[in-house]
Amino acid sequence: MTPGTRKPGSLPFAGDRFHARTVRAKAPGKVNVSLSVGPLRPDGYHSVASVYLAVSLYEEVAATSTEGTGITVSISPDSTLDLDGVDIPLDERNLAYKAAAIMAEVSEKPTGVHLEITKRVPVAGGMGGGSADAAATLLACDALWNSGLSREELAHLAAELGADVPFSLLGGTAVGLGVGDKLSPALAKAQMDWVLVFADYGLSTPDVFRTLDGLRDSEGVEIPEPVDVDPTILQALRNGDPETLSRVLINDLQRASITLAPQLRDTIGLGEARGALAGMVSGSGPTIALLARDSVAAGVLAEELAHRGHTAVAVHGPVPGARIISDTLL
């Protein structure tokens, strides 16, 4: 057997001797191509109808077995985000930690585990970065502890961790209903090109929803429960038609995000003035997603925005969901 590889089904013990093993997995961030939000429900949640698109900006989690049963978390120095002043909990509040804890409960022979997270998706940026960490952790720990769970079983565990985690596990394009957890894969594989513009601050998703509720209350308009997404959006994604898609992008949370961070409107305006077909707040923000005509236009736009002092990156979607990228005995 080649050094550094493992025999399928092997555990990190040889006799009484412990051998550390690292499984590395990655999972994509997402853009909400559409997001309709219903009124506040009695349970404190909102029903949504959304089209999720997994994009080529990935979080990575390296899960390394340790002796005992403890879970520890650290952030990799290879992270591409500027994390100065960013508060990322490294204890049981962290979604990756919670994912490992759930996997330990359902695995027959869990070990301790250290999770090293490589951050690339903005923190509190409306792109599901923490959810991607959780999805990658579920997959990595399943392999690390030879739990043998199916993707469907992992998806059930993912749903316990938050509405965006199942989609990060699934990837591709999907329609999300309920609180976003009722996923239906969409047959939309044509590449769409985007430029993501990151903010140097985050927005709290609960704060954005509360702000939206307040705006609606002040207007006295009755909001219906969303039950489906605009079929024109799915057709444009299937056909790879960014022109049509640019005319039907919707995000009910956008005005709440802009109320909290008015400068987002300027960023969208700049992107559209410099060639984007359309711009929108991604999810609850503050990341801005700018739809480009093609990959060349996306690259040019990202470079121009960078020259103007913005942190911008060209991405494409859809891309696959969480997957293992390496499995090594140390």
CSV table of C-alpha atoms in Angstrom, one decimal:
chain,number,residue,atom,x,y,z
A,1,MET,CA,0.0,0.0,0.0
A,2,THR,CA,1.3,3.4,-0.9
A,3,PRO,CA,2.6,5.4,2.1
A,4,GLY,CA,0.0,8.0,3.2
A,5,THR,CA,-3.0,6.1,2.0
A,6,ARG,CA,-5.4,3.9,3.9
A,7,LYS,CA,-7.0,0.5,3.3
A,8,PRO,CA,-10.8,1.0,2.8
A,9,GLY,CA,-12.7,0.6,6.0
A,10,SER,CA,-9.6,0.9,8.2
A,11,LEU,CA,-9.7,2.7,11.5
A,12,PRO,CA,-6.9,4.8,12.9
A,13,PHE,CA,-5.8,2.1,15.3
A,14,ALA,CA,-3.4,-0.8,14.6
A,15,GLY,CA,-3.6,-3.1,17.6
A,16,ASP,CA,-3.4,-0.8,20.6
A,17,ARG,CA,-1.5,1.9,18.8
A,18,PHE,CA,-3.2,5.1,17.6
A,19,HIS,CA,-2.4,6.4,14.1
A,20,ALA,CA,-3.8,9.8,13.2
A,21,ARG,CA,-5.6,10.2,9.9
A,22,THR,CA,-6.8,13.3,8.1
A,23,VAL,CA,-9.8,13.5,5.8
A,24,ARG,CA,-10.1,16.7,3.9
A,25,ALA,CA,-13.4,17.8,2.3
A,26,LYS,CA,-14.6,20.9,0.6
A,27,ALA,CA,-18.1,22.4,0.1
A,28,PRO,CA,-19.3,25.4,-2.0
A,29,GLY,CA,-20.8,28.7,-1.0
A,30,LYS,CA,-24.1,29.7,-2.6
A,31,VAL,CA,-25.9,32.6,-4.3
A,32,ASN,CA,-29.7,33.0,-3.9
A,33,VAL,CA,-30.6,33.6,-7.5
A,34,SER,CA,-34.1,34.3,-6.2
A,35,LEU,CA,-35.4,34.7,-2.7
A,36,SER,CA,-39.1,35.4,-1.8
A,37,VAL,CA,-39.8,35.7,1.9
A,38,GLY,CA,-43.2,35.2,3.5
A,39,PRO,CA,-44.5,36.9,6.7
A,40,LEU,CA,-43.2,36.2,10.2
A,41,ARG,CA,-44.8,32.9,11.4
A,42,PRO,CA,-45.9,32.1,14.9
A,43,ASP,CA,-42.9,29.9,15.4
A,44,GLY,CA,-40.5,32.8,14.7
A,45,TYR,CA,-39.4,31.6,11.2
A,46,HIS,CA,-40.3,32.8,7.7
A,47,SER,CA,-41.3,30.6,4.8
A,48,VAL,CA,-39.3,31.2,1.7
A,49,ALA,CA,-39.2,30.2,-2.0
A,50,SER,CA,-35.7,30.4,-3.3
A,51,VAL,CA,-33.4,29.2,-6.1
A,52,TYR,CA,-30.0,28.2,-4.8
A,53,LEU,CA,-26.9,28.2,-7.0
A,54,ALA,CA,-23.7,26.6,-5.7
A,55,VAL,CA,-20.7,28.6,-6.9
A,56,SER,CA,-17.0,28.0,-7.2
A,57,LEU,CA,-15.9,29.5,-3.9
A,58,TYR,CA,-15.2,26.7,-1.5
A,59,GLU,CA,-14.7,26.2,2.2
A,60,GLU,CA,-12.3,23.3,3.2
A,61,VAL,CA,-12.3,21.3,6.4
A,62,ALA,CA,-9.5,19.0,7.3
A,63,ALA,CA,-10.7,16.5,10.0
A,64,THR,CA,-7.8,14.8,11.8
A,65,SER,CA,-8.5,12.0,14.3
A,66,THR,CA,-7.2,12.5,17.8
A,67,GLU,CA,-7.1,10.3,20.8
A,68,GLY,CA,-10.0,10.6,23.2
A,69,THR,CA,-13.4,12.0,22.2
A,70,GLY,CA,-12.9,15.7,22.2
A,71,ILE,CA,-13.7,18.1,19.3
A,72,THR,CA,-11.4,21.1,18.6
A,73,VAL,CA,-11.6,23.7,15.9
A,74,SER,CA,-9.0,26.1,14.3
A,75,ILE,CA,-8.8,28.4,11.3
A,76,SER,CA,-6.2,27.6,8.7
A,77,PRO,CA,-3.5,30.2,7.9
A,78,ASP,CA,-4.2,29.3,4.3
A,79,SER,CA,-7.6,31.1,4.5
A,80,THR,CA,-8.0,33.8,1.9
A,81,LEU,CA,-10.3,36.0,3.9
A,82,ASP,CA,-9.0,38.9,6.0
A,83,LEU,CA,-10.2,37.7,9.4
A,84,ASP,CA,-8.8,40.5,11.5
A,85,GLY,CA,-11.5,41.6,13.9
A,86,VAL,CA,-13.9,38.8,12.7
A,87,ASP,CA,-15.3,36.8,15.6
A,88,ILE,CA,-15.5,33.2,14.5
A,89,PRO,CA,-16.4,30.9,17.5
A,90,LEU,CA,-14.2,27.9,17.8
A,91,ASP,CA,-16.3,26.1,20.3
A,92,GLU,CA,-19.7,24.4,20.4
A,93,ARG,CA,-21.3,27.5,18.7
A,94,ASN,CA,-19.4,26.7,15.5
A,95,LEU,CA,-21.5,24.9,12.9
A,96,ALA,CA,-18.6,22.6,12.0
A,97,TYR,CA,-18.2,21.7,15.7
A,98,LYS,CA,-21.9,20.9,15.8
A,99,ALA,CA,-21.7,18.8,12.7
A,100,ALA,CA,-18.8,16.7,14.2
A,101,ALA,CA,-20.8,16.3,17.4
A,102,ILE,CA,-23.8,15.0,15.5
A,103,MET,CA,-21.6,12.6,13.5
A,104,ALA,CA,-20.0,11.3,16.7
A,105,GLU,CA,-23.4,10.5,18.1
A,106,VAL,CA,-24.4,8.3,15.1
A,107,SER,CA,-21.0,6.7,14.5
A,108,GLU,CA,-20.1,3.4,16.2
A,109,LYS,CA,-16.4,4.1,16.7
A,110,PRO,CA,-15.8,7.8,16.8
A,111,THR,CA,-12.4,9.2,17.9
A,112,GLY,CA,-11.6,12.7,19.0
A,113,VAL,CA,-11.3,15.1,16.0
A,114,HIS,CA,-9.5,18.3,15.2
A,115,LEU,CA,-11.2,20.4,12.5
A,116,GLU,CA,-9.0,22.9,10.6
A,117,ILE,CA,-11.2,25.2,8.5
A,118,THR,CA,-9.9,27.1,5.4
A,119,LYS,CA,-12.1,30.1,5.1
A,120,ARG,CA,-12.8,31.5,1.6
A,121,VAL,CA,-16.5,32.3,1.8
A,122,PRO,CA,-17.3,35.6,3.6
A,123,VAL,CA,-18.3,35.3,7.3
A,124,ALA,CA,-21.9,36.6,7.8
A,125,GLY,CA,-21.9,37.4,4.1
A,126,GLY,CA,-25.1,35.8,3.0
A,127,MET,CA,-23.4,33.0,1.1
A,128,GLY,CA,-23.7,30.1,3.6
A,129,GLY,CA,-20.0,29.9,4.5
A,130,GLY,CA,-20.7,28.3,7.9
A,131,SER,CA,-23.2,25.9,6.3
A,132,ALA,CA,-20.5,24.9,3.9
A,133,ASP,CA,-18.2,24.2,6.8
A,134,ALA,CA,-20.8,22.0,8.4
A,135,ALA,CA,-21.5,20.1,5.2
A,136,ALA,CA,-17.8,19.4,4.6
A,137,THR,CA,-17.4,18.3,8.2
A,138,LEU,CA,-20.3,15.8,8.0
A,139,LEU,CA,-18.7,14.2,4.9
A,140,ALA,CA,-15.2,14.2,6.4
A,141,CYS,CA,-16.2,12.7,9.7
A,142,ASP,CA,-18.4,10.1,8.0
A,143,ALA,CA,-15.3,9.0,6.1
A,144,LEU,CA,-12.9,9.4,9.1
A,145,TRP,CA,-15.0,7.2,11.4
A,146,ASN,CA,-16.2,4.8,8.6
A,147,SER,CA,-19.8,5.6,9.6
A,148,GLY,CA,-21.1,4.4,6.2
A,149,LEU,CA,-24.0,6.9,6.0
A,150,SER,CA,-25.7,7.5,2.7
A,151,ARG,CA,-26.0,10.9,1.2
A,152,GLU,CA,-29.7,10.9,2.1
A,153,GLU,CA,-28.9,10.1,5.7
A,154,LEU,CA,-26.3,12.8,5.8
A,155,ALA,CA,-28.8,15.2,4.4
A,156,HIS,CA,-31.2,14.4,7.3
A,157,LEU,CA,-28.4,15.3,9.7
A,158,ALA,CA,-27.6,18.4,7.7
A,159,ALA,CA,-31.2,19.6,8.1
A,160,GLU,CA,-30.7,19.6,11.9
A,161,LEU,CA,-27.9,22.1,11.5
A,162,GLY,CA,-29.6,24.8,9.5
A,163,ALA,CA,-31.6,25.4,6.3
A,164,ASP,CA,-28.5,26.0,4.1
A,165,VAL,CA,-26.5,23.0,5.2
A,166,PRO,CA,-28.4,20.4,3.1
A,167,PHE,CA,-28.0,22.5,0.0
A,168,SER,CA,-24.2,22.8,0.5
A,169,LEU,CA,-24.1,19.0,0.7
A,170,LEU,CA,-26.2,18.7,-2.4
A,171,GLY,CA,-24.7,21.5,-4.6
A,172,GLY,CA,-25.8,22.3,-8.1
A,173,THR,CA,-29.0,24.2,-8.5
A,174,ALA,CA,-32.1,23.6,-6.3
A,175,VAL,CA,-35.4,25.1,-5.4
A,176,GLY,CA,-35.8,25.6,-1.6
A,177,LEU,CA,-39.2,25.9,0.0
A,178,GLY,CA,-40.4,25.8,3.6
A,179,VAL,CA,-37.7,27.5,5.6
A,180,GLY,CA,-35.3,26.6,2.8
A,181,ASP,CA,-34.9,23.0,3.9
A,182,LYS,CA,-37.3,21.4,1.4
A,183,LEU,CA,-35.0,21.0,-1.5
A,184,SER,CA,-35.8,19.9,-5.1
A,185,PRO,CA,-32.8,19.6,-7.4
A,186,ALA,CA,-33.3,21.7,-10.6
A,187,LEU,CA,-32.1,20.5,-14.0
A,188,ALA,CA,-30.0,23.6,-14.7
A,189,LYS,CA,-26.4,22.8,-15.5
A,190,ALA,CA,-25.5,25.6,-17.9
A,191,GLN,CA,-22.7,27.8,-16.5
A,192,MET,CA,-23.6,31.2,-15.2
A,193,ASP,CA,-20.8,33.7,-14.4
A,194,TRP,CA,-20.8,36.1,-11.5
A,195,VAL,CA,-18.6,38.5,-9.7
A,196,LEU,CA,-18.9,38.5,-5.9
A,197,VAL,CA,-18.0,41.7,-4.1
A,198,PHE,CA,-17.2,41.2,-0.4
A,199,ALA,CA,-17.8,43.7,2.3
A,200,ASP,CA,-15.3,44.3,5.2
A,201,TYR,CA,-18.2,43.8,7.7
A,202,GLY,CA,-21.0,41.2,8.2
A,203,LEU,CA,-24.7,41.4,8.6
A,204,SER,CA,-26.6,39.3,11.1
A,205,THR,CA,-29.3,37.2,9.3
A,206,PRO,CA,-31.8,37.6,12.1
A,207,ASP,CA,-31.3,41.4,12.1
A,208,VAL,CA,-32.0,41.5,8.4
A,209,PHE,CA,-35.2,39.5,8.8
A,210,ARG,CA,-36.3,41.7,11.7
A,211,THR,CA,-35.6,44.8,9.6
A,212,LEU,CA,-37.7,43.4,6.8
A,213,ASP,CA,-40.6,42.6,9.1
A,214,GLY,CA,-40.4,46.2,10.5
A,215,LEU,CA,-40.4,47.7,7.0
A,216,ARG,CA,-43.4,45.6,6.1
A,217,ASP,CA,-45.3,46.4,9.3
A,218,SER,CA,-44.8,50.1,8.7
A,219,GLU,CA,-46.3,49.7,5.2
A,220,GLY,CA,-49.3,47.7,6.4
A,221,VAL,CA,-49.2,45.4,3.3
A,222,GLU,CA,-50.3,41.8,3.7
A,223,ILE,CA,-47.6,39.5,2.5
A,224,PRO,CA,-48.6,36.1,1.0
A,225,GLU,CA,-46.8,32.8,1.9
A,226,PRO,CA,-44.4,32.0,-1.0
A,227,VAL,CA,-45.3,28.6,-2.5
A,228,ASP,CA,-43.1,28.4,-5.7
A,229,VAL,CA,-40.4,30.2,-7.6
A,230,ASP,CA,-40.7,32.1,-10.9
A,231,PRO,CA,-40.4,29.4,-13.7
A,232,THR,CA,-38.7,32.0,-15.9
A,233,ILE,CA,-35.7,31.9,-13.5
A,234,LEU,CA,-35.3,28.1,-13.8
A,235,GLN,CA,-35.8,28.3,-17.6
A,236,ALA,CA,-33.1,31.0,-17.9
A,237,LEU,CA,-30.7,28.8,-15.8
A,238,ARG,CA,-31.5,25.7,-17.9
A,239,ASN,CA,-30.8,27.6,-21.1
A,240,GLY,CA,-27.7,29.4,-19.9
A,241,ASP,CA,-29.4,32.7,-20.7
A,242,PRO,CA,-27.9,35.5,-18.5
A,243,GLU,CA,-29.8,38.2,-20.3
A,244,THR,CA,-33.2,36.8,-19.4
A,245,LEU,CA,-32.0,35.9,-15.9
A,246,SER,CA,-30.8,39.5,-15.3
A,247,ARG,CA,-34.4,40.7,-15.7
A,248,VAL,CA,-36.0,38.3,-13.1
A,249,LEU,CA,-33.5,38.3,-10.2
A,250,ILE,CA,-35.3,38.9,-6.9
A,251,ASN,CA,-34.3,39.1,-3.3
A,252,ASP,CA,-36.9,40.2,-0.8
A,253,LEU,CA,-34.2,40.7,1.8
A,254,GLN,CA,-32.3,43.2,-0.3
A,255,ARG,CA,-34.1,46.3,0.9
A,256,ALA,CA,-33.6,45.3,4.5
A,257,SER,CA,-29.9,44.7,3.9
A,258,ILE,CA,-29.6,48.1,2.2
A,259,THR,CA,-31.5,49.8,5.1
A,260,LEU,CA,-28.9,48.4,7.5
A,261,ALA,CA,-26.0,49.1,5.1
A,262,PRO,CA,-26.9,51.8,2.6
A,263,GLN,CA,-23.5,51.6,0.8
A,264,LEU,CA,-24.6,48.3,-0.7
A,265,ARG,CA,-26.8,50.2,-3.2
A,266,ASP,CA,-23.7,52.1,-4.4
A,267,THR,CA,-21.8,48.8,-4.9
A,268,ILE,CA,-24.6,47.4,-7.0
A,269,GLY,CA,-24.8,50.6,-9.0
A,270,LEU,CA,-21.1,50.6,-9.7
A,271,GLY,CA,-21.1,47.0,-10.8
A,272,GLU,CA,-24.0,47.6,-13.2
A,273,ALA,CA,-22.3,50.8,-14.5
A,274,ARG,CA,-19.1,48.8,-15.2
A,275,GLY,CA,-20.8,46.1,-17.2
A,276,ALA,CA,-22.7,43.7,-15.0
A,277,LEU,CA,-26.1,42.6,-16.5
A,278,ALA,CA,-27.6,42.9,-13.0
A,279,GLY,CA,-26.6,43.1,-9.4
A,280,MET,CA,-28.2,42.0,-6.1
A,281,VAL,CA,-27.5,41.4,-2.5
A,282,SER,CA,-26.7,37.7,-2.0
A,283,GLY,CA,-29.1,36.2,0.6
A,284,SER,CA,-29.1,38.4,3.7
A,285,GLY,CA,-25.9,40.2,2.5
A,286,PRO,CA,-23.7,42.0,2.6
A,287,THR,CA,-22.0,40.2,-0.3
A,288,ILE,CA,-23.1,41.5,-3.6
A,289,ALA,CA,-23.6,39.1,-6.6
A,290,LEU,CA,-23.1,40.7,-10.0
A,291,LEU,CA,-24.3,38.7,-13.0
A,292,ALA,CA,-21.9,38.8,-15.9
A,293,ARG,CA,-22.5,37.9,-19.6
A,294,ASP,CA,-19.7,35.3,-19.6
A,295,SER,CA,-16.5,34.3,-17.9
A,296,VAL,CA,-14.4,36.9,-19.8
A,297,ALA,CA,-16.7,39.7,-18.8
A,298,ALA,CA,-16.7,38.4,-15.2
A,299,GLY,CA,-12.9,38.5,-15.1
A,300,VAL,CA,-12.7,42.0,-16.5
A,301,LEU,CA,-15.4,43.3,-14.1
A,302,ALA,CA,-13.7,41.7,-11.1
A,303,GLU,CA,-10.4,43.2,-12.0
A,304,GLU,CA,-11.9,46.7,-12.5
A,305,LEU,CA,-13.7,46.6,-9.2
A,306,ALA,CA,-10.4,45.5,-7.5
A,307,HIS,CA,-8.7,48.5,-9.0
A,308,ARG,CA,-11.4,50.6,-7.4
A,309,GLY,CA,-10.6,49.2,-4.0
A,310,HIS,CA,-13.2,46.5,-3.7
A,311,THR,CA,-12.6,42.9,-2.8
A,312,ALA,CA,-14.1,41.1,-5.8
A,313,VAL,CA,-13.8,37.6,-7.2
A,314,ALA,CA,-15.1,36.0,-10.4
A,315,VAL,CA,-17.0,32.7,-9.8
A,316,HIS,CA,-19.2,30.4,-11.8
A,317,GLY,CA,-22.0,28.0,-11.0
A,318,PRO,CA,-23.5,25.5,-10.7
A,319,VAL,CA,-20.8,23.4,-9.1
A,320,PRO,CA,-21.1,20.0,-7.2
A,321,GLY,CA,-21.8,19.9,-3.5
A,322,ALA,CA,-19.5,18.7,-0.7
A,323,ARG,CA,-16.9,16.1,-1.6
A,324,ILE,CA,-13.8,14.5,-0.2
A,325,ILE,CA,-10.6,15.7,-1.7
A,326,SER,CA,-8.0,13.7,0.3
A,327,ASP,CA,-7.7,10.9,2.9
A,328,THR,CA,-4.3,10.4,4.5
A,329,LEU,CA,-2.7,8.4,7.3
A,330,LEU,CA,-0.2,10.6,9.2
